[in-house]
PDB file of C-alpha atoms (C1' of nucleotides) in Angstrom:
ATOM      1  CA  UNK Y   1      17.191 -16.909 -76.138  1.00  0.00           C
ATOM      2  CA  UNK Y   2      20.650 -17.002 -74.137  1.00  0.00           C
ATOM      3  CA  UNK Y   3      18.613 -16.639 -70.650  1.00  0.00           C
ATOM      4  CA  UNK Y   4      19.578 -18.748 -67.784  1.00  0.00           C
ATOM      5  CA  UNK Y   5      17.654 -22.133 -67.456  1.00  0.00           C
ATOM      6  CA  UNK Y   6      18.511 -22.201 -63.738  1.00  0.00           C
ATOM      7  CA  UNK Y   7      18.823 -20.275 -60.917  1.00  0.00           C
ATOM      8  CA  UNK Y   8      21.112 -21.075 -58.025  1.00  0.00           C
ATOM      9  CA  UNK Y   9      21.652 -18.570 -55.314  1.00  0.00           C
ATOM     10  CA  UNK Y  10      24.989 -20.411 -54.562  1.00  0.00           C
ATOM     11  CA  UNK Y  11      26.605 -23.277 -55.944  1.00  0.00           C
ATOM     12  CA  UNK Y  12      26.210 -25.156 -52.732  1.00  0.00           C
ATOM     13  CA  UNK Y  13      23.108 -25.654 -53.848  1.00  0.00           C
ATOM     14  CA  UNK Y  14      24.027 -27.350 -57.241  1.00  0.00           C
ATOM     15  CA  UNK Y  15      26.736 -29.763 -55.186  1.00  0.00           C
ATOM     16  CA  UNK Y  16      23.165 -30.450 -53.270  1.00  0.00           C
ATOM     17  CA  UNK Y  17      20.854 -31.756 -55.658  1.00  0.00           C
ATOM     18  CA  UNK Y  18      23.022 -33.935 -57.194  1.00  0.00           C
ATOM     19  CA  UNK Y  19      24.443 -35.496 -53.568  1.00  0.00           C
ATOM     20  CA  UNK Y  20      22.137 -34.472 -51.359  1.00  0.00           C
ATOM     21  CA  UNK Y  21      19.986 -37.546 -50.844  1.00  0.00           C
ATOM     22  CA  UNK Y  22      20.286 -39.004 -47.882  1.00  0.00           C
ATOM     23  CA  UNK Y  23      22.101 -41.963 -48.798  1.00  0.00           C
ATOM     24  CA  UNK Y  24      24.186 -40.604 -51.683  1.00  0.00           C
ATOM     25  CA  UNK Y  25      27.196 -39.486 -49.480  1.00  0.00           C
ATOM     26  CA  UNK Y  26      27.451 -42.906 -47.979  1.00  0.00           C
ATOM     27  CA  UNK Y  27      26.879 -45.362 -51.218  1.00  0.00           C
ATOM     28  CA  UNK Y  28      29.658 -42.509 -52.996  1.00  0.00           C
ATOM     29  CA  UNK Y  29      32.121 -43.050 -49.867  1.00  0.00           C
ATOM     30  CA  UNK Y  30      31.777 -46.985 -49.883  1.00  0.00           C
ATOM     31  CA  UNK Y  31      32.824 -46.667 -53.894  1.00  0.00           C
ATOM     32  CA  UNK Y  32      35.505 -44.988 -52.970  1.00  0.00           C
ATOM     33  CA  UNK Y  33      37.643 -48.005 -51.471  1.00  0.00           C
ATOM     34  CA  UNK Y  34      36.358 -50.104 -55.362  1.00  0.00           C
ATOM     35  CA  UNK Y  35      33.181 -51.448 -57.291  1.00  0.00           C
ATOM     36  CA  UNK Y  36      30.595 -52.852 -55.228  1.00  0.00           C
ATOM     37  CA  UNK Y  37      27.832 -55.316 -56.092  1.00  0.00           C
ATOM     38  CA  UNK Y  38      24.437 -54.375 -54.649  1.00  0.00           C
ATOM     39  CA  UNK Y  39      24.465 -57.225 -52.081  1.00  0.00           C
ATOM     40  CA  UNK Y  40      27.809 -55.527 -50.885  1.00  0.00           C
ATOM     41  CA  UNK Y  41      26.402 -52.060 -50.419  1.00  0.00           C
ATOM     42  CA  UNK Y  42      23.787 -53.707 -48.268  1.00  0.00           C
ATOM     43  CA  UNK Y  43      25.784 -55.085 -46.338  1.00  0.00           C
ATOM     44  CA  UNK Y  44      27.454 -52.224 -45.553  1.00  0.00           C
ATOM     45  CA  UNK Y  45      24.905 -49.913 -45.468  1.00  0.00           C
ATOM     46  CA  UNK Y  46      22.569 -51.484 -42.696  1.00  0.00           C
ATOM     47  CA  UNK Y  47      19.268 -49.499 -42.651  1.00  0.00           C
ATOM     48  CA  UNK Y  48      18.690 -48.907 -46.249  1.00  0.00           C
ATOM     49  CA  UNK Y  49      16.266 -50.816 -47.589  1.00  0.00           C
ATOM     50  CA  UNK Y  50      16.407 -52.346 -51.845  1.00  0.00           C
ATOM     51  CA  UNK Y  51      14.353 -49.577 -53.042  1.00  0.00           C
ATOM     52  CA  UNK Y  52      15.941 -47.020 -51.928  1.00  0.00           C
ATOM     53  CA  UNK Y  53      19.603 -48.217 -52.762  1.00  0.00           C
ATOM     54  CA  UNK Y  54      18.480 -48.858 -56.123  1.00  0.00           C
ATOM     55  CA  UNK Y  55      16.851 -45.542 -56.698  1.00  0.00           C
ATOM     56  CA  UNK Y  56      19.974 -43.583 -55.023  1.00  0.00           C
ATOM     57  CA  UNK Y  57      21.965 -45.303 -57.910  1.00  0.00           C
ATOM     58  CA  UNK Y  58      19.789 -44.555 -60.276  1.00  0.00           C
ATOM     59  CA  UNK Y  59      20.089 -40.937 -59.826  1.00  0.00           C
ATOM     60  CA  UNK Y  60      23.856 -41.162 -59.782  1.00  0.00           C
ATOM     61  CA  UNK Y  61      24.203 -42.958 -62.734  1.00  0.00           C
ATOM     62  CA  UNK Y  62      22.098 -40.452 -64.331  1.00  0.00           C
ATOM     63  CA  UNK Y  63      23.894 -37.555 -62.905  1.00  0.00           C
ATOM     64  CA  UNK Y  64      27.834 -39.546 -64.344  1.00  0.00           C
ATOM     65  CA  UNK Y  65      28.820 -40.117 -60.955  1.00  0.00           C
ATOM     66  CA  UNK Y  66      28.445 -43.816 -61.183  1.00  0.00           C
ATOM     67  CA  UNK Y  67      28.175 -46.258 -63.627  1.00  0.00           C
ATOM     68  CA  UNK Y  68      26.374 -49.292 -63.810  1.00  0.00           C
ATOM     69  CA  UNK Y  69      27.877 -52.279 -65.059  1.00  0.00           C
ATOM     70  CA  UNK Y  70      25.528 -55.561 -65.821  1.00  0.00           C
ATOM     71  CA  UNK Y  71      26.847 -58.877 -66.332  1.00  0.00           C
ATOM     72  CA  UNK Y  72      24.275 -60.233 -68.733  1.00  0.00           C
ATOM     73  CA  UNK Y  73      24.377 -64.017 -66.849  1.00  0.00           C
ATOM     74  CA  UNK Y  74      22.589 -65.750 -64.056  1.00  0.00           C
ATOM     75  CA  UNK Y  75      21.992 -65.197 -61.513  1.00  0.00           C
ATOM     76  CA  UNK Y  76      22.567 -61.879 -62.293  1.00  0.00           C
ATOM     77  CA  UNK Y  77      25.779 -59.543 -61.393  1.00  0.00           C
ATOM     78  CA  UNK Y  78      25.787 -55.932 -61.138  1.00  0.00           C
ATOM     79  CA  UNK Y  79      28.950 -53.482 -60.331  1.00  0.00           C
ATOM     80  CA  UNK Y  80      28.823 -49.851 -59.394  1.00  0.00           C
ATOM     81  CA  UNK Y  81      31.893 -48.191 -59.654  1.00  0.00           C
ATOM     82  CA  UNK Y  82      32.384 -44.644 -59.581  1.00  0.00           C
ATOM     83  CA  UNK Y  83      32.626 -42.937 -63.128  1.00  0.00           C
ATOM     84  CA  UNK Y  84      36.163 -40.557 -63.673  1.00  0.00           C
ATOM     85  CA  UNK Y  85      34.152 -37.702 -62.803  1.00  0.00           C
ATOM     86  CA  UNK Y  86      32.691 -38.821 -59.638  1.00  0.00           C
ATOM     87  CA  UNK Y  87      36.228 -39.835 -58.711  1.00  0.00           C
ATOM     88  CA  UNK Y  88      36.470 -36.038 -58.381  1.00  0.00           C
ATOM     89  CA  UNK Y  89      34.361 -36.119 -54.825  1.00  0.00           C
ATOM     90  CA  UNK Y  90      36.985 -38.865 -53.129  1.00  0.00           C
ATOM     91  CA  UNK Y  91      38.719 -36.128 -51.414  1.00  0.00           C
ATOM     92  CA  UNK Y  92      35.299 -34.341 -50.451  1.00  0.00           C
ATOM     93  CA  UNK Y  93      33.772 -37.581 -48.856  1.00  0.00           C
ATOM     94  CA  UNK Y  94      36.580 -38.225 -47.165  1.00  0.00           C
ATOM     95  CA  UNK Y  95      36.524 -35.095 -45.511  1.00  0.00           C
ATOM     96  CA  UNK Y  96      33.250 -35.681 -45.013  1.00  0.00           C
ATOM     97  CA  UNK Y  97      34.170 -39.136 -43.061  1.00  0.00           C
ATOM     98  CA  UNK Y  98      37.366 -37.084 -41.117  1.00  0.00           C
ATOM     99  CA  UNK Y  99      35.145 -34.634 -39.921  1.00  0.00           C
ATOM    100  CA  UNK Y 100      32.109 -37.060 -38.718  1.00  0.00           C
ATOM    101  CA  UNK Y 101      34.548 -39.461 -37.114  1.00  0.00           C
ATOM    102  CA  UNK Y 102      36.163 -36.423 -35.075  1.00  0.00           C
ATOM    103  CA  UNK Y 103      32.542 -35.110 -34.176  1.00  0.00           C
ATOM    104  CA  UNK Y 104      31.525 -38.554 -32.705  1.00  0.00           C
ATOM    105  CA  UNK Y 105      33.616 -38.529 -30.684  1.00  0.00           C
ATOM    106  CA  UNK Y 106      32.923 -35.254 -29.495  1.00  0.00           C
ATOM    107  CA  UNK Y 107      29.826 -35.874 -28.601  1.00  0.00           C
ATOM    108  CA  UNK Y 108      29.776 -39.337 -27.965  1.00  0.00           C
ATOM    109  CA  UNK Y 109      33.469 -40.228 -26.621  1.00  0.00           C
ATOM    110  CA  UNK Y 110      34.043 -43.813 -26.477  1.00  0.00           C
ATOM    111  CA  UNK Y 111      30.363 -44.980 -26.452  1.00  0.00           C
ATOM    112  CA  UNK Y 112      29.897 -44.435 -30.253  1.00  0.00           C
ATOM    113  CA  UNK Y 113      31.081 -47.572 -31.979  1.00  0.00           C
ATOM    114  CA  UNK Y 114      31.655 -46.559 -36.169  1.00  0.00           C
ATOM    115  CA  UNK Y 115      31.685 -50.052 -38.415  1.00  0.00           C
ATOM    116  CA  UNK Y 116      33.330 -49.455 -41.241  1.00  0.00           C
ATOM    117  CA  UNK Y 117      36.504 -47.132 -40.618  1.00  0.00           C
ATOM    118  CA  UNK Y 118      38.476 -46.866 -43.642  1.00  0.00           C
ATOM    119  CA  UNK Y 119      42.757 -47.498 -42.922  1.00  0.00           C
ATOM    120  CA  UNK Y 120      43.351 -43.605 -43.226  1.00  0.00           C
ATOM    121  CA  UNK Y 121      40.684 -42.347 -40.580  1.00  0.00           C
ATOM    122  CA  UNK Y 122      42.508 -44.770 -38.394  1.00  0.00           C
ATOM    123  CA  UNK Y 123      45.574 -43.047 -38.787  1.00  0.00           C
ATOM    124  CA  UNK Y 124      44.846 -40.065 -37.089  1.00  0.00           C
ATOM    125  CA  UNK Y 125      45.788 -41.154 -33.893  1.00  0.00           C
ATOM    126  CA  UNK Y 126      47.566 -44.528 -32.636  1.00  0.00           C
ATOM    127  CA  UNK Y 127      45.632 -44.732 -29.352  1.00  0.00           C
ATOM    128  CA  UNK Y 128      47.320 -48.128 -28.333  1.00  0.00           C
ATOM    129  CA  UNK Y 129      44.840 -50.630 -26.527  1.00  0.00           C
TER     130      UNK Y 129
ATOM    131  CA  UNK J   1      27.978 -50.362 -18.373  1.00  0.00           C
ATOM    132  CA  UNK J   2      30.269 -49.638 -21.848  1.00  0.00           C
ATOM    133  CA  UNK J   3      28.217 -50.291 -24.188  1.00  0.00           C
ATOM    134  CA  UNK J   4      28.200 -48.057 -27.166  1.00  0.00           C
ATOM    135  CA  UNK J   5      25.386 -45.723 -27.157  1.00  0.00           C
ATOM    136  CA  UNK J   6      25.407 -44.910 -30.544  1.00  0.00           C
ATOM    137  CA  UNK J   7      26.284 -47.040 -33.949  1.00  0.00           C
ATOM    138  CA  UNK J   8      27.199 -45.627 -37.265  1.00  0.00           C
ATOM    139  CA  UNK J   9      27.833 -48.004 -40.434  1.00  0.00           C
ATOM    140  CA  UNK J  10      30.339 -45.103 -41.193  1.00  0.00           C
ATOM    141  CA  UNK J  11      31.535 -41.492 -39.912  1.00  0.00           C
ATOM    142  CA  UNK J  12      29.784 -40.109 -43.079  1.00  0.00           C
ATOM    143  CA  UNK J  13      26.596 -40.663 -41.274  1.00  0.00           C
ATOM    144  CA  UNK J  14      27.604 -39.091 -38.400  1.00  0.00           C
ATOM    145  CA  UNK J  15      28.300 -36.207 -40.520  1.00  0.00           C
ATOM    146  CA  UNK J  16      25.190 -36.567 -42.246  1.00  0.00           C
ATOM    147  CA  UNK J  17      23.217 -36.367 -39.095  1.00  0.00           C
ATOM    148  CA  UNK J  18      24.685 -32.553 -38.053  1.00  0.00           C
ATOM    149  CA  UNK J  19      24.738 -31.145 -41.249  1.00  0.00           C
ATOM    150  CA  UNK J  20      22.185 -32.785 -43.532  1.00  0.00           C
ATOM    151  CA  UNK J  21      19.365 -30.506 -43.345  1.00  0.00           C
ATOM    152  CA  UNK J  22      18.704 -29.042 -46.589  1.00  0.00           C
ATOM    153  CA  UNK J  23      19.433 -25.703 -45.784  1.00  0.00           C
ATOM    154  CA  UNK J  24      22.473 -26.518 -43.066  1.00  0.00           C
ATOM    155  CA  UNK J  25      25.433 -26.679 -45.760  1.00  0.00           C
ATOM    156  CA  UNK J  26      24.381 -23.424 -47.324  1.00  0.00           C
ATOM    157  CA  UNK J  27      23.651 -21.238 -44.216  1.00  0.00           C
ATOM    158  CA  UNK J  28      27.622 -22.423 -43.047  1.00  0.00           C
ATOM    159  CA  UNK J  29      28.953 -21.507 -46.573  1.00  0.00           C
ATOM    160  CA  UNK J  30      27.332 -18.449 -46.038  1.00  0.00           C
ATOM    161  CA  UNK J  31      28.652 -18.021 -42.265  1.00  0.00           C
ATOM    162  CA  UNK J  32      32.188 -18.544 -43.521  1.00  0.00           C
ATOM    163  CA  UNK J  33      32.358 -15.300 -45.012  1.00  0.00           C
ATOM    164  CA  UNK J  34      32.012 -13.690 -41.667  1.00  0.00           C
ATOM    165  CA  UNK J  35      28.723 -12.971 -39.211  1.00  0.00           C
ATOM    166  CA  UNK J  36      25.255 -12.516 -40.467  1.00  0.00           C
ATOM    167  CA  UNK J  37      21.924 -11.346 -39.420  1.00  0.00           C
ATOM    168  CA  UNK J  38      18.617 -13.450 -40.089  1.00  0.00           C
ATOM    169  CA  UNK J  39      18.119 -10.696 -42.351  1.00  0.00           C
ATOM    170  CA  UNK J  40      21.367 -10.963 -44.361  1.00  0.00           C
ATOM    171  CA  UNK J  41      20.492 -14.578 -44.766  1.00  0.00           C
ATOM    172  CA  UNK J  42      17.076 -14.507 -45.707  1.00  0.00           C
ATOM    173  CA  UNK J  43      17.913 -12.369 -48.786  1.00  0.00           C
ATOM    174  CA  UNK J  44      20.891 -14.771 -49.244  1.00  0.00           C
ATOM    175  CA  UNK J  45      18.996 -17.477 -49.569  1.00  0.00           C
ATOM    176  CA  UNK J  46      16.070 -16.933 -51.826  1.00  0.00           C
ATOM    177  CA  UNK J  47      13.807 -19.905 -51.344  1.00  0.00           C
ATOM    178  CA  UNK J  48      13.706 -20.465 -47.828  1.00  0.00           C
ATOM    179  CA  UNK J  49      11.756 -19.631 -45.385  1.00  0.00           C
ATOM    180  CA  UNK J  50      11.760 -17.848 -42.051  1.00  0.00           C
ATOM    181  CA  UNK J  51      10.735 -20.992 -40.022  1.00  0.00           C
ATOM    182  CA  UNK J  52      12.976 -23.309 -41.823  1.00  0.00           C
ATOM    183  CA  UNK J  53      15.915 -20.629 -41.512  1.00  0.00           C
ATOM    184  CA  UNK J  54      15.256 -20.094 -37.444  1.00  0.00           C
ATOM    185  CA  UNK J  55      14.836 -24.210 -36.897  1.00  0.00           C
ATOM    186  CA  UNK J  56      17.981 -25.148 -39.020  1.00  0.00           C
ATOM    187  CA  UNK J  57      20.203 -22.406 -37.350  1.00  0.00           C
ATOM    188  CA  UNK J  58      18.544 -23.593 -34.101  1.00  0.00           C
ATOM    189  CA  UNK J  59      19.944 -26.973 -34.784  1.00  0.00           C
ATOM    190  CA  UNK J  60      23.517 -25.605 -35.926  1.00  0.00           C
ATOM    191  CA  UNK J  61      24.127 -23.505 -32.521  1.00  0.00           C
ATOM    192  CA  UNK J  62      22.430 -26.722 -30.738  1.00  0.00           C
ATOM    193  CA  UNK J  63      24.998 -28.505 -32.087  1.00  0.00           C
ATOM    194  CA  UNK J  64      28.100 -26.082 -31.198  1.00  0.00           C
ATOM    195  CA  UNK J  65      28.986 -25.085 -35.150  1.00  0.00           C
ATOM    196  CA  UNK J  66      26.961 -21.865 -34.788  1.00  0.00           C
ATOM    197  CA  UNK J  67      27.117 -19.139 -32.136  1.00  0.00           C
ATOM    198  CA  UNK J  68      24.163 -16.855 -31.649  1.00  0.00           C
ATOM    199  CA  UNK J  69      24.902 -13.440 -30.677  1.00  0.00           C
ATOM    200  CA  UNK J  70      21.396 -11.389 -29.625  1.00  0.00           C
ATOM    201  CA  UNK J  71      21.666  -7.735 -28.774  1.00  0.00           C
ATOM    202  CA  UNK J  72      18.982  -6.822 -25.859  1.00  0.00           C
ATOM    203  CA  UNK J  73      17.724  -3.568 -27.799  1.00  0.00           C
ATOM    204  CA  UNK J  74      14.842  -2.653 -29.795  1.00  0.00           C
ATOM    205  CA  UNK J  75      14.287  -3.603 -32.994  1.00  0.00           C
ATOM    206  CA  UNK J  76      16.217  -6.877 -32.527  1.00  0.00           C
ATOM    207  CA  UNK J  77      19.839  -7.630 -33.139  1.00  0.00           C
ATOM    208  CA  UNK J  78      20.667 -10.846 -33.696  1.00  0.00           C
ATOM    209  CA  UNK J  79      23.750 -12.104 -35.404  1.00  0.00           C
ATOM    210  CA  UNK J  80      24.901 -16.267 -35.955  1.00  0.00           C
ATOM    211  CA  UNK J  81      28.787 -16.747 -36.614  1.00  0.00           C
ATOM    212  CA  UNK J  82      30.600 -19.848 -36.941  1.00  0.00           C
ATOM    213  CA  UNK J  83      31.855 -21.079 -33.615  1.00  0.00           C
ATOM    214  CA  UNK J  84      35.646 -22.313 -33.437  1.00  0.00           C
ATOM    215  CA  UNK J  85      34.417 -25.714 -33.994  1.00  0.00           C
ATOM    216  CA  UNK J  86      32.349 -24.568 -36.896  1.00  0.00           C
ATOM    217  CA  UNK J  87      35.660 -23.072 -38.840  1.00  0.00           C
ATOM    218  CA  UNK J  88      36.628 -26.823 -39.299  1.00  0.00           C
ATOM    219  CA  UNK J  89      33.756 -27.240 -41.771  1.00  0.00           C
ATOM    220  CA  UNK J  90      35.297 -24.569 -43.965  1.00  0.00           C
ATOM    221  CA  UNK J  91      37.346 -26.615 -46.420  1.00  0.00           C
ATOM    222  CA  UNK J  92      34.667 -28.832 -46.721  1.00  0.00           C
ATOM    223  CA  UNK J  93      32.105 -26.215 -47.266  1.00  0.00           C
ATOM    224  CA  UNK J  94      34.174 -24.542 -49.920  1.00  0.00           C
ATOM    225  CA  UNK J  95      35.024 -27.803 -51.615  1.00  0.00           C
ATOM    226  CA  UNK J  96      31.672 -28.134 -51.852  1.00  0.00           C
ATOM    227  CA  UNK J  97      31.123 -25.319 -53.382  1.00  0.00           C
ATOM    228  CA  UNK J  98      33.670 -25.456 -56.020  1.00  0.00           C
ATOM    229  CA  UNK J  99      32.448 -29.117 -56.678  1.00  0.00           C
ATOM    230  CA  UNK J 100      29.431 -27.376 -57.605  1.00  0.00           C
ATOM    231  CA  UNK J 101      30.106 -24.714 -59.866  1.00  0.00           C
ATOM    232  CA  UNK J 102      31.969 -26.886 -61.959  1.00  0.00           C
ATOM    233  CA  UNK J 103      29.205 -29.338 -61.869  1.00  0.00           C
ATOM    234  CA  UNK J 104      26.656 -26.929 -62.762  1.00  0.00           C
ATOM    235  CA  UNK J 105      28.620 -26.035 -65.597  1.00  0.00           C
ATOM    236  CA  UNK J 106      29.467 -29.445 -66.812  1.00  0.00           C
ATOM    237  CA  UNK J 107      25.541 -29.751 -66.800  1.00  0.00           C
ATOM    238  CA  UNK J 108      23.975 -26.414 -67.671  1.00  0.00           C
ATOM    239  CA  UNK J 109      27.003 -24.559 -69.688  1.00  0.00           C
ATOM    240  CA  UNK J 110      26.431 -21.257 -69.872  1.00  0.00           C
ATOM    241  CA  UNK J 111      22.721 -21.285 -69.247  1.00  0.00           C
ATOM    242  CA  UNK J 112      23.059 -21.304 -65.119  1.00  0.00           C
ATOM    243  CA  UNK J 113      23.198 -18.359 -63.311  1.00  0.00           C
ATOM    244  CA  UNK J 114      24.923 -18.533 -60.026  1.00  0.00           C
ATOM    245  CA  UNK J 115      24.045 -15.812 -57.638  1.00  0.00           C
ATOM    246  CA  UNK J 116      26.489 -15.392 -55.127  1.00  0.00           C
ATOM    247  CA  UNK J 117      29.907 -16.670 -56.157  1.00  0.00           C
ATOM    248  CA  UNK J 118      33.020 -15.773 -53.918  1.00  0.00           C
ATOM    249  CA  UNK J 119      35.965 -14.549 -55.069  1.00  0.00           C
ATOM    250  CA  UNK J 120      37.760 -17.771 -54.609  1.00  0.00           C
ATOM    251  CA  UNK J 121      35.965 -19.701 -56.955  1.00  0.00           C
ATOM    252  CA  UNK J 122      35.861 -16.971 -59.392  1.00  0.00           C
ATOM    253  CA  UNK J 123      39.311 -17.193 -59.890  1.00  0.00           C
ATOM    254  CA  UNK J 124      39.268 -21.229 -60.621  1.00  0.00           C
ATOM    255  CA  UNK J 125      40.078 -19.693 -64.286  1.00  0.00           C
ATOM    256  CA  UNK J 126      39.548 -16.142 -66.124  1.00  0.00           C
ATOM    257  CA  UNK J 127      37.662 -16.503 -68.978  1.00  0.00           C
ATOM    258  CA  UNK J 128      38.009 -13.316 -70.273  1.00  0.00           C
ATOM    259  CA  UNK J 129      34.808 -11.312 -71.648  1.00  0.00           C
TER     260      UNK J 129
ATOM    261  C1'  DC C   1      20.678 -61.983 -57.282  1.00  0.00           C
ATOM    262  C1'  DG C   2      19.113 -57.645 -58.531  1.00  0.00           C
ATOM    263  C1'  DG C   3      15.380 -54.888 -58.845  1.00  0.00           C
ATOM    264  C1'  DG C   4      10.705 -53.458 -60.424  1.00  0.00           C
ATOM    265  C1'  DA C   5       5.690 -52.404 -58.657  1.00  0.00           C
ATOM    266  C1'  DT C   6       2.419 -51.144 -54.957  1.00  0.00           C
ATOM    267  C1'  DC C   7       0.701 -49.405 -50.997  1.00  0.00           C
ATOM    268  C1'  DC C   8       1.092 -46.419 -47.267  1.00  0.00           C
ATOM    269  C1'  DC C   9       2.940 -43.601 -43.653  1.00  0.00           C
ATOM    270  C1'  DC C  10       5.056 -39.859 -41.641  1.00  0.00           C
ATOM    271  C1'  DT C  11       7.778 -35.892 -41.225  1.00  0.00           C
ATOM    272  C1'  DA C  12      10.275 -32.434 -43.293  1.00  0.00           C
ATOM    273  C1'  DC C  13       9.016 -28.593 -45.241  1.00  0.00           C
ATOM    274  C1'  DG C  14       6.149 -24.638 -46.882  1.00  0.00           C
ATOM    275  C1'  DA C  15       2.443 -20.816 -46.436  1.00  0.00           C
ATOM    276  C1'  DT C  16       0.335 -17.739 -43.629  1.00  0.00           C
ATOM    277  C1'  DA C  17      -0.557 -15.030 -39.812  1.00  0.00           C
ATOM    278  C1'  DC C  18       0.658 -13.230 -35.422  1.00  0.00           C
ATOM    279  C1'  DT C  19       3.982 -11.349 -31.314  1.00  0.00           C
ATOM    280  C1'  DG C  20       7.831  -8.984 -28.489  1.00  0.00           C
TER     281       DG C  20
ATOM    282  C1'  DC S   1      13.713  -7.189 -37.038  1.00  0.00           C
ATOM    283  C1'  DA S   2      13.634 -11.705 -35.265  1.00  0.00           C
ATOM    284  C1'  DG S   3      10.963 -15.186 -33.995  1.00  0.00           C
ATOM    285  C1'  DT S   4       6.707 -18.044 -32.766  1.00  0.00           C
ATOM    286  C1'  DA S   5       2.344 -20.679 -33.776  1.00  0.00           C
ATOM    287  C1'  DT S   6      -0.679 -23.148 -36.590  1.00  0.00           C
ATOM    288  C1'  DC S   7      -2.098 -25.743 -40.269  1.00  0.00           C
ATOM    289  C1'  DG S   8      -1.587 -28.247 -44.671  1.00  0.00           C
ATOM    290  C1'  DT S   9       0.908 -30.789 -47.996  1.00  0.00           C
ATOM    291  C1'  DA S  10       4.288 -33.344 -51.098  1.00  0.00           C
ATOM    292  C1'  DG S  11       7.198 -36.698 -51.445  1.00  0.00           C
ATOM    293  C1'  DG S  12      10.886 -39.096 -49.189  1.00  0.00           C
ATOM    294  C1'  DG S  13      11.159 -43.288 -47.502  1.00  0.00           C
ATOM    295  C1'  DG S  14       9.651 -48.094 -45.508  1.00  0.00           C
ATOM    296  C1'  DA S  15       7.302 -52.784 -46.001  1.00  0.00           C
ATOM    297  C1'  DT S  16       5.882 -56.225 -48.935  1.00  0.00           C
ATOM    298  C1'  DC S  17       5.119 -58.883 -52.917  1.00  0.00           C
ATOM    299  C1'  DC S  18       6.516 -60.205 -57.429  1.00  0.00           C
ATOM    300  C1'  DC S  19       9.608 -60.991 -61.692  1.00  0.00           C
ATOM    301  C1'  DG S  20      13.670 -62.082 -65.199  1.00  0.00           C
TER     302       DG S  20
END
DNA sequence: CGGGATCCCCTACGATACTG
DNA sequence: CAGTATCGTAGGGGATCCCG
C-alpha cells in the first residue's frame, strides 16, 4: 500500500513536533555557539530542571538534530553538539533570538534584563552607555 | 526604582513566550497569506478546536501580532490579519515551514501527505511526475 | 558528573453544549 | 457564523531520591 502514513495539514506542523517542546528552541540555540556538557546547559538554562534537559535531548538525538557524545571515564563526560543536519536550524533560531530580543524590548523597554546575548544580537544597535 | 522587571536566560524565551502555543505558529503561517475568517481557519486547521482557535488568536491580537476586524452585522463577520508588527514573523514563519517539509520528507519519504503547501515551497525543486 | 526512577501536581487542551 | 461556558482528562513538567 503506497498510502500516506501521516497527515499534516501544513508543514508547520512537522517543524513542530520535532522542536516544539518547550525547551528544544533554547538547548538548540545554546548549541549553536559549540558542544555543551550537561552541567553547561544548566547553567545556562536556569529553570529547567535534570529531567527535563535530559529528556529534551533525548528526543533530539532521536530526531538527528543532536548527537550525544559519551566519554566512557569518570566521572563521567557527556557532549551535545548539534548533528550536520540540525546545523540546518542555526539561521532559524537565530531569528528566533532577533525577533524575541526586539519584542522585549517592546514590551518591556529597559526593565527586561536578557542573560545570555549572543555577539551578533548585540550588533544591532551600538547604544553607547 | 530600575530594576528589571522581567529576566530571560535568552531572547529565544522571550520569543517562546508570544508564540509558543501549539497552535500560534500555524494560525500566523496561515495569516501570512492574507486575512481569514474563524471559519477559513477552522477548516485550515483540521485538529483544532473552536475554543483553542478563539483563546490562541485572543492571545495573538493581545499581544499586537494579530488584528481583529468584526463586522457589526448579522450572521457575524469577523476577520484576524497580521498586524504590521506581525509581518516581521514572516520569514521566520516560512522558514519554518520549509524546515519542515524537508524534514518530513527526510523522515517519512513519500509516505506524508502535506495538506496545504504554498507555492513557495513547492518550488524548492520540480520533481517532475 | 550525568542521568535514571518515582511520585505527584497542575494546566493546557479537548469534547460537548449553548448563545447573540 | 463566531464565540462563550462548563467539565473532564492526559501528559507535560517539577521535586526528590537513587545509581554507575
Amino acid at each position: 500500500m503506497q498510502e500516506p502514513i501521516k497527515i499534516y495539514n501544513t508543514a508547520v506542523e512537522a517543524f513542530l513536533e520535532v522542536i516544539g517542546g518547550k525547551w528544544k528552541p533554547v538547548i538548540l540555540f545554546h548549541l549553536t555557539f559549540g558542544k555543551k556538557r550537561n552541567g553547561e546547559l544548566m547553567r545556562l538554562m536556569s529553570g529547567v530542571t535534570q529531567k527535563m534537559l535530559t529528556q529534551q535531548l533525548g528526543e533530539l538525538v532521536e530526531a538527528g538534530i543532536v548527537a550525544r557524545i559519551s566519554y566512557n571515564q569518570v566521572p563521567p563526560k557527556v557532549e551535545y553538539e548539534l548533528t550536520e543536519y540540525g546545523w540546518s536550524l542555526k539561521e532559524l533560531l537565530h531569528l528566533m533570538c532577533r525577533w524575541g530580543d526586539i519584542h522585549a524590548e517592546r514590551v518591556y523597554g529597559d526593565k527586561v534584563s536578557i542573560l545570555f546575548t549572543p555577539p551578533q544580537v548585540e550588533d544591532k544597535e551600538n547604544t553607547g552607555p
